mmCIF file of C-alpha atoms in Angstrom:
data_model
loop_
_atom_site.group_PDB
_atom_site.id
_atom_site.type_symbol
_atom_site.label_atom_id
_atom_site.label_comp_id
_atom_site.label_asym_id
_atom_site.label_seq_id
_atom_site.Cartn_x
_atom_site.Cartn_y
_atom_site.Cartn_z
ATOM 1 C CA MET K 1 -2.554 16.586 8.675
ATOM 2 C CA SER K 2 -5.144 18.434 6.988
ATOM 3 C CA GLN K 3 -8.497 16.732 6.480
ATOM 4 C CA PRO K 4 -10.576 16.371 3.088
ATOM 5 C CA ASP K 5 -14.217 17.321 3.657
ATOM 6 C CA HIS K 6 -15.213 14.134 2.469
ATOM 7 C CA VAL K 7 -12.831 11.134 2.583
ATOM 8 C CA THR K 8 -15.643 8.736 2.968
ATOM 9 C CA ALA K 9 -19.207 8.500 3.575
ATOM 10 C CA LEU K 10 -18.606 7.131 7.117
ATOM 11 C CA ASP K 11 -17.790 8.935 10.385
ATOM 12 C CA LEU K 12 -14.416 7.976 10.756
ATOM 13 C CA LYS K 13 -11.691 9.463 13.298
ATOM 14 C CA TYR K 14 -8.127 10.148 11.558
ATOM 15 C CA PRO K 15 -5.603 10.872 13.320
ATOM 16 C CA ALA K 16 -3.553 14.020 13.263
ATOM 17 C CA ARG K 17 -0.626 13.663 11.702
ATOM 18 C CA ASP K 18 1.770 13.900 14.816
ATOM 19 C CA GLU K 19 -0.557 11.154 16.123
ATOM 20 C CA LEU K 20 0.900 8.623 13.296
ATOM 21 C CA SER K 21 3.500 6.317 14.012
ATOM 22 C CA PRO K 22 7.130 7.615 13.145
ATOM 23 C CA GLU K 23 6.734 5.160 10.175
ATOM 24 C CA PHE K 24 3.777 6.511 8.858
ATOM 25 C CA LYS K 25 4.408 10.415 9.605
ATOM 26 C CA LYS K 26 7.271 9.690 7.159
ATOM 27 C CA TYR K 27 5.365 7.119 4.658
ATOM 28 C CA PHE K 28 2.773 10.569 4.449
ATOM 29 C CA GLU K 29 5.457 13.127 4.217
ATOM 30 C CA VAL K 30 6.960 11.114 1.176
ATOM 31 C CA CYS K 31 3.344 11.221 0.076
ATOM 32 C CA ASP K 32 3.433 14.730 0.073
ATOM 33 C CA GLU K 33 6.522 15.256 -1.428
ATOM 34 C CA LYS K 34 6.189 13.010 -4.303
ATOM 35 C CA LEU K 35 2.777 13.148 -5.181
ATOM 36 C CA GLY K 36 1.685 16.387 -3.487
ATOM 37 C CA MET K 37 -1.005 14.494 -1.428
ATOM 38 C CA VAL K 38 -1.703 11.974 0.705
ATOM 39 C CA PRO K 39 -3.843 9.934 -0.966
ATOM 40 C CA ASN K 40 -7.496 9.838 0.414
ATOM 41 C CA VAL K 41 -7.142 5.735 0.619
ATOM 42 C CA LEU K 42 -4.477 6.032 3.266
ATOM 43 C CA THR K 43 -6.388 8.591 5.079
ATOM 44 C CA ALA K 44 -8.956 6.563 5.389
ATOM 45 C CA TYR K 45 -6.879 3.296 6.402
ATOM 46 C CA SER K 46 -5.401 5.711 9.245
ATOM 47 C CA GLN K 47 -8.058 5.404 11.316
ATOM 48 C CA ASN K 48 -7.033 1.674 11.520
ATOM 49 C CA ALA K 49 -2.985 1.596 12.296
ATOM 50 C CA ALA K 50 -2.754 -2.224 11.554
ATOM 51 C CA GLN K 51 -5.010 -2.198 8.662
ATOM 52 C CA LEU K 52 -2.929 0.896 7.330
ATOM 53 C CA ASP K 53 0.228 -1.163 8.167
ATOM 54 C CA VAL K 54 -0.890 -3.983 5.678
ATOM 55 C CA PHE K 55 -2.857 -1.960 3.007
ATOM 56 C CA SER K 56 0.313 -0.014 2.207
ATOM 57 C CA LYS K 57 2.877 -3.180 2.759
ATOM 58 C CA PHE K 58 0.802 -5.245 0.114
ATOM 59 C CA TYR K 59 0.150 -2.182 -2.186
ATOM 60 C CA ASN K 60 3.542 -0.981 -2.304
ATOM 61 C CA GLU K 61 4.722 -4.545 -3.050
ATOM 62 C CA LEU K 62 2.091 -5.413 -5.830
ATOM 63 C CA MET K 63 2.831 -2.058 -7.315
ATOM 64 C CA PHE K 64 6.343 -1.182 -6.998
ATOM 65 C CA GLY K 65 7.774 -4.507 -6.160
ATOM 66 C CA GLU K 66 10.128 -6.916 -8.120
ATOM 67 C CA GLY K 67 8.727 -8.609 -10.956
ATOM 68 C CA ASN K 68 9.072 -8.100 -15.026
ATOM 69 C CA LEU K 69 5.380 -5.923 -14.790
ATOM 70 C CA THR K 70 5.772 -2.515 -15.769
ATOM 71 C CA THR K 71 4.295 0.173 -13.313
ATOM 72 C CA LEU K 72 2.529 1.401 -16.168
ATOM 73 C CA GLU K 73 1.183 -2.293 -16.634
ATOM 74 C CA ARG K 74 0.209 -2.384 -12.644
ATOM 75 C CA GLU K 75 -1.818 0.749 -13.347
ATOM 76 C CA MET K 76 -3.133 -0.268 -16.343
ATOM 77 C CA ILE K 77 -4.742 -3.343 -14.918
ATOM 78 C CA ALA K 78 -5.890 -1.468 -11.675
ATOM 79 C CA VAL K 79 -7.880 0.963 -14.478
ATOM 80 C CA ALA K 80 -9.260 -1.860 -16.569
ATOM 81 C CA VAL K 81 -10.732 -3.562 -13.297
ATOM 82 C CA SER K 82 -11.945 -0.475 -11.456
ATOM 83 C CA SER K 83 -13.490 0.260 -15.063
ATOM 84 C CA GLN K 84 -15.548 -2.917 -14.710
ATOM 85 C CA ASN K 85 -16.746 -2.319 -11.145
ATOM 86 C CA HIS K 86 -17.317 1.443 -11.564
ATOM 87 C CA CYS K 87 -14.982 2.101 -8.694
ATOM 88 C CA PHE K 88 -14.930 6.224 -8.966
ATOM 89 C CA TYR K 89 -12.217 6.546 -6.710
ATOM 90 C CA CYS K 90 -10.101 3.809 -8.122
ATOM 91 C CA ILE K 91 -10.609 4.818 -12.333
ATOM 92 C CA VAL K 92 -9.921 8.570 -10.944
ATOM 93 C CA ALA K 93 -6.471 8.002 -8.659
ATOM 94 C CA HIS K 94 -5.346 4.951 -11.017
ATOM 95 C CA GLY K 95 -6.325 6.516 -14.314
ATOM 96 C CA ALA K 96 -3.854 9.770 -13.301
ATOM 97 C CA ALA K 97 -1.322 7.170 -12.771
ATOM 98 C CA VAL K 98 -1.686 5.597 -16.644
ATOM 99 C CA ARG K 99 -1.558 8.890 -17.914
ATOM 100 C CA THR K 100 1.422 9.932 -15.959
ATOM 101 C CA TYR K 101 3.424 6.623 -16.895
ATOM 102 C CA SER K 102 2.792 6.533 -20.535
ATOM 103 C CA GLU K 103 2.963 10.422 -20.930
ATOM 104 C CA ASP K 104 -0.190 9.666 -22.825
ATOM 105 C CA PRO K 105 -3.507 11.636 -21.504
ATOM 106 C CA ALA K 106 -6.195 10.090 -24.066
ATOM 107 C CA LEU K 107 -4.640 6.691 -22.719
ATOM 108 C CA GLY K 108 -6.040 7.478 -18.999
ATOM 109 C CA GLU K 109 -9.320 8.358 -20.398
ATOM 110 C CA LEU K 110 -9.699 5.220 -22.889
ATOM 111 C CA MET K 111 -8.438 2.963 -20.093
ATOM 112 C CA ALA K 112 -11.331 4.210 -17.638
ATOM 113 C CA ILE K 113 -13.887 3.937 -20.271
ATOM 114 C CA ASN K 114 -13.162 0.880 -22.429
ATOM 115 C CA TYR K 115 -9.653 -0.577 -22.666
ATOM 116 C CA ARG K 116 -10.268 -2.542 -26.179
ATOM 117 C CA ALA K 117 -10.868 1.386 -27.808
ATOM 118 C CA ALA K 118 -6.986 1.895 -26.777
ATOM 119 C CA GLU K 119 -4.305 1.045 -29.673
ATOM 120 C CA LEU K 120 -2.964 -1.631 -26.980
ATOM 121 C CA SER K 121 -0.161 -4.003 -27.813
ATOM 122 C CA GLN K 122 -1.233 -8.189 -27.898
ATOM 123 C CA ARG K 123 1.004 -8.330 -24.864
ATOM 124 C CA HIS K 124 -1.288 -5.303 -23.177
ATOM 125 C CA ARG K 125 -4.312 -6.376 -24.708
ATOM 126 C CA SER K 126 -4.208 -9.967 -23.274
ATOM 127 C CA MET K 127 -3.094 -8.814 -20.011
ATOM 128 C CA LEU K 128 -6.094 -7.129 -19.732
ATOM 129 C CA ASP K 129 -8.138 -9.492 -21.070
ATOM 130 C CA PHE K 130 -7.531 -11.966 -18.633
ATOM 131 C CA ALA K 131 -7.538 -9.251 -15.713
ATOM 132 C CA VAL K 132 -11.526 -8.283 -16.828
ATOM 133 C CA LYS K 133 -12.048 -12.033 -16.957
ATOM 134 C CA MET K 134 -10.974 -12.711 -13.598
ATOM 135 C CA THR K 135 -13.213 -9.677 -12.243
ATOM 136 C CA VAL K 136 -16.162 -10.517 -14.026
ATOM 137 C CA ALA K 137 -16.234 -14.436 -14.093
ATOM 138 C CA ALA K 138 -13.433 -15.548 -12.410
ATOM 139 C CA ASP K 139 -14.822 -18.911 -12.106
ATOM 140 C CA SER K 140 -14.508 -19.370 -15.734
ATOM 141 C CA ILE K 141 -10.570 -18.926 -15.595
ATOM 142 C CA GLU K 142 -9.465 -21.791 -17.312
ATOM 143 C CA GLU K 143 -5.799 -23.063 -18.819
ATOM 144 C CA GLU K 144 -6.011 -21.625 -22.235
ATOM 145 C CA ASP K 145 -6.807 -17.848 -20.425
ATOM 146 C CA ARG K 146 -3.254 -18.599 -18.658
ATOM 147 C CA GLN K 147 -1.507 -19.848 -21.908
ATOM 148 C CA ALA K 148 -2.804 -16.776 -23.805
ATOM 149 C CA LEU K 149 -0.949 -15.125 -21.598
ATOM 150 C CA ARG K 150 1.947 -17.431 -22.171
ATOM 151 C CA ASP K 151 1.480 -16.680 -25.866
ATOM 152 C CA ALA K 152 1.682 -13.264 -25.180
ATOM 153 C CA GLY K 153 5.199 -13.399 -23.638
ATOM 154 C CA PHE K 154 4.216 -13.669 -19.994
ATOM 155 C CA SER K 155 5.891 -16.540 -17.671
ATOM 156 C CA ASP K 156 3.929 -17.732 -14.982
ATOM 157 C CA GLN K 157 4.948 -15.707 -12.405
ATOM 158 C CA ASP K 158 3.825 -12.897 -14.537
ATOM 159 C CA ILE K 159 0.449 -14.269 -14.122
ATOM 160 C CA TRP K 160 0.570 -14.870 -10.485
ATOM 161 C CA ASP K 161 1.370 -10.944 -10.826
ATOM 162 C CA ILE K 162 -1.206 -9.806 -12.977
ATOM 163 C CA ALA K 163 -3.992 -12.425 -10.845
ATOM 164 C CA ASN K 164 -2.564 -10.767 -7.808
ATOM 165 C CA VAL K 165 -3.046 -7.182 -8.631
ATOM 166 C CA ALA K 166 -6.540 -7.598 -10.246
ATOM 167 C CA GLY K 167 -7.680 -9.565 -7.320
ATOM 168 C CA PHE K 168 -6.218 -6.757 -5.358
ATOM 169 C CA TYR K 169 -8.370 -3.996 -7.074
ATOM 170 C CA ASN K 170 -11.294 -6.181 -7.213
ATOM 171 C CA MET K 171 -11.043 -5.865 -3.320
ATOM 172 C CA THR K 172 -10.528 -1.898 -3.171
ATOM 173 C CA ASN K 173 -13.152 -1.574 -5.538
ATOM 174 C CA ARG K 174 -15.326 -2.985 -3.156
ATOM 175 C CA VAL K 175 -14.504 -1.199 -0.069
ATOM 176 C CA ALA K 176 -14.250 1.990 -1.889
ATOM 177 C CA SER K 177 -17.324 1.731 -3.564
ATOM 178 C CA ALA K 178 -18.945 0.566 -0.410
ATOM 179 C CA VAL K 179 -17.659 3.366 1.640
ATOM 180 C CA ASP K 180 -18.236 6.241 -1.068
ATOM 181 C CA MET K 181 -14.268 6.680 -0.656
ATOM 182 C CA GLN K 182 -13.803 10.220 -2.942
ATOM 183 C CA PRO K 183 -10.792 10.767 -4.875
ATOM 184 C CA ASN K 184 -8.314 13.464 -3.709
ATOM 185 C CA PRO K 185 -9.099 16.727 -6.430
ATOM 186 C CA GLU K 186 -5.599 16.713 -7.615
ATOM 187 C CA TYR K 187 -5.504 13.773 -8.853
ATOM 188 C CA HIS K 188 -8.489 14.998 -11.810
ATOM 189 C CA ALA K 189 -5.381 17.746 -13.039
ATOM 190 C CA GLN K 190 -2.856 15.465 -13.421
ATOM 191 C CA ALA K 191 -0.677 14.514 -16.329
ATOM 192 C CA ARG K 192 -2.937 16.531 -18.741
#
């Protein structure tokens, strides 16, 4: 696997692709086929096979698993949360995904800068308001916040999923920012 010049600011030893387990060799090949790259977050986690395993399984379940949230909605949450946390890696990577899934290059930019400026449905605005409130003041979430989501058409299972996606990105934003994780250059040009 070719190594980017700067994945993180840390001096970590990333395994060559032939040193990965067969499962992760295949996973990285699929990333290359579908995305044209292996995301730097996966490269960073590859230095610890157990963490890569847990991270990739949780990420894939949250972002592509069963549930009523669309992939676009999940990506919108990722960008709104990452914008609040000023996480360069996730804003760039998930902003590209919003552009791709929405087929709207401007939406990815609006989401990254200020989702409130975007023309969103009440459903999406409620979802993002909840995710952002969870990001900036999780201890202030009350029943009225959950009820606002129900009123916008979300089930309690959906609320669980929204909270988990927002929580996941709050964690990954903090890790990515702390280690100066850099987005793959390919993200900048995607879906423009």
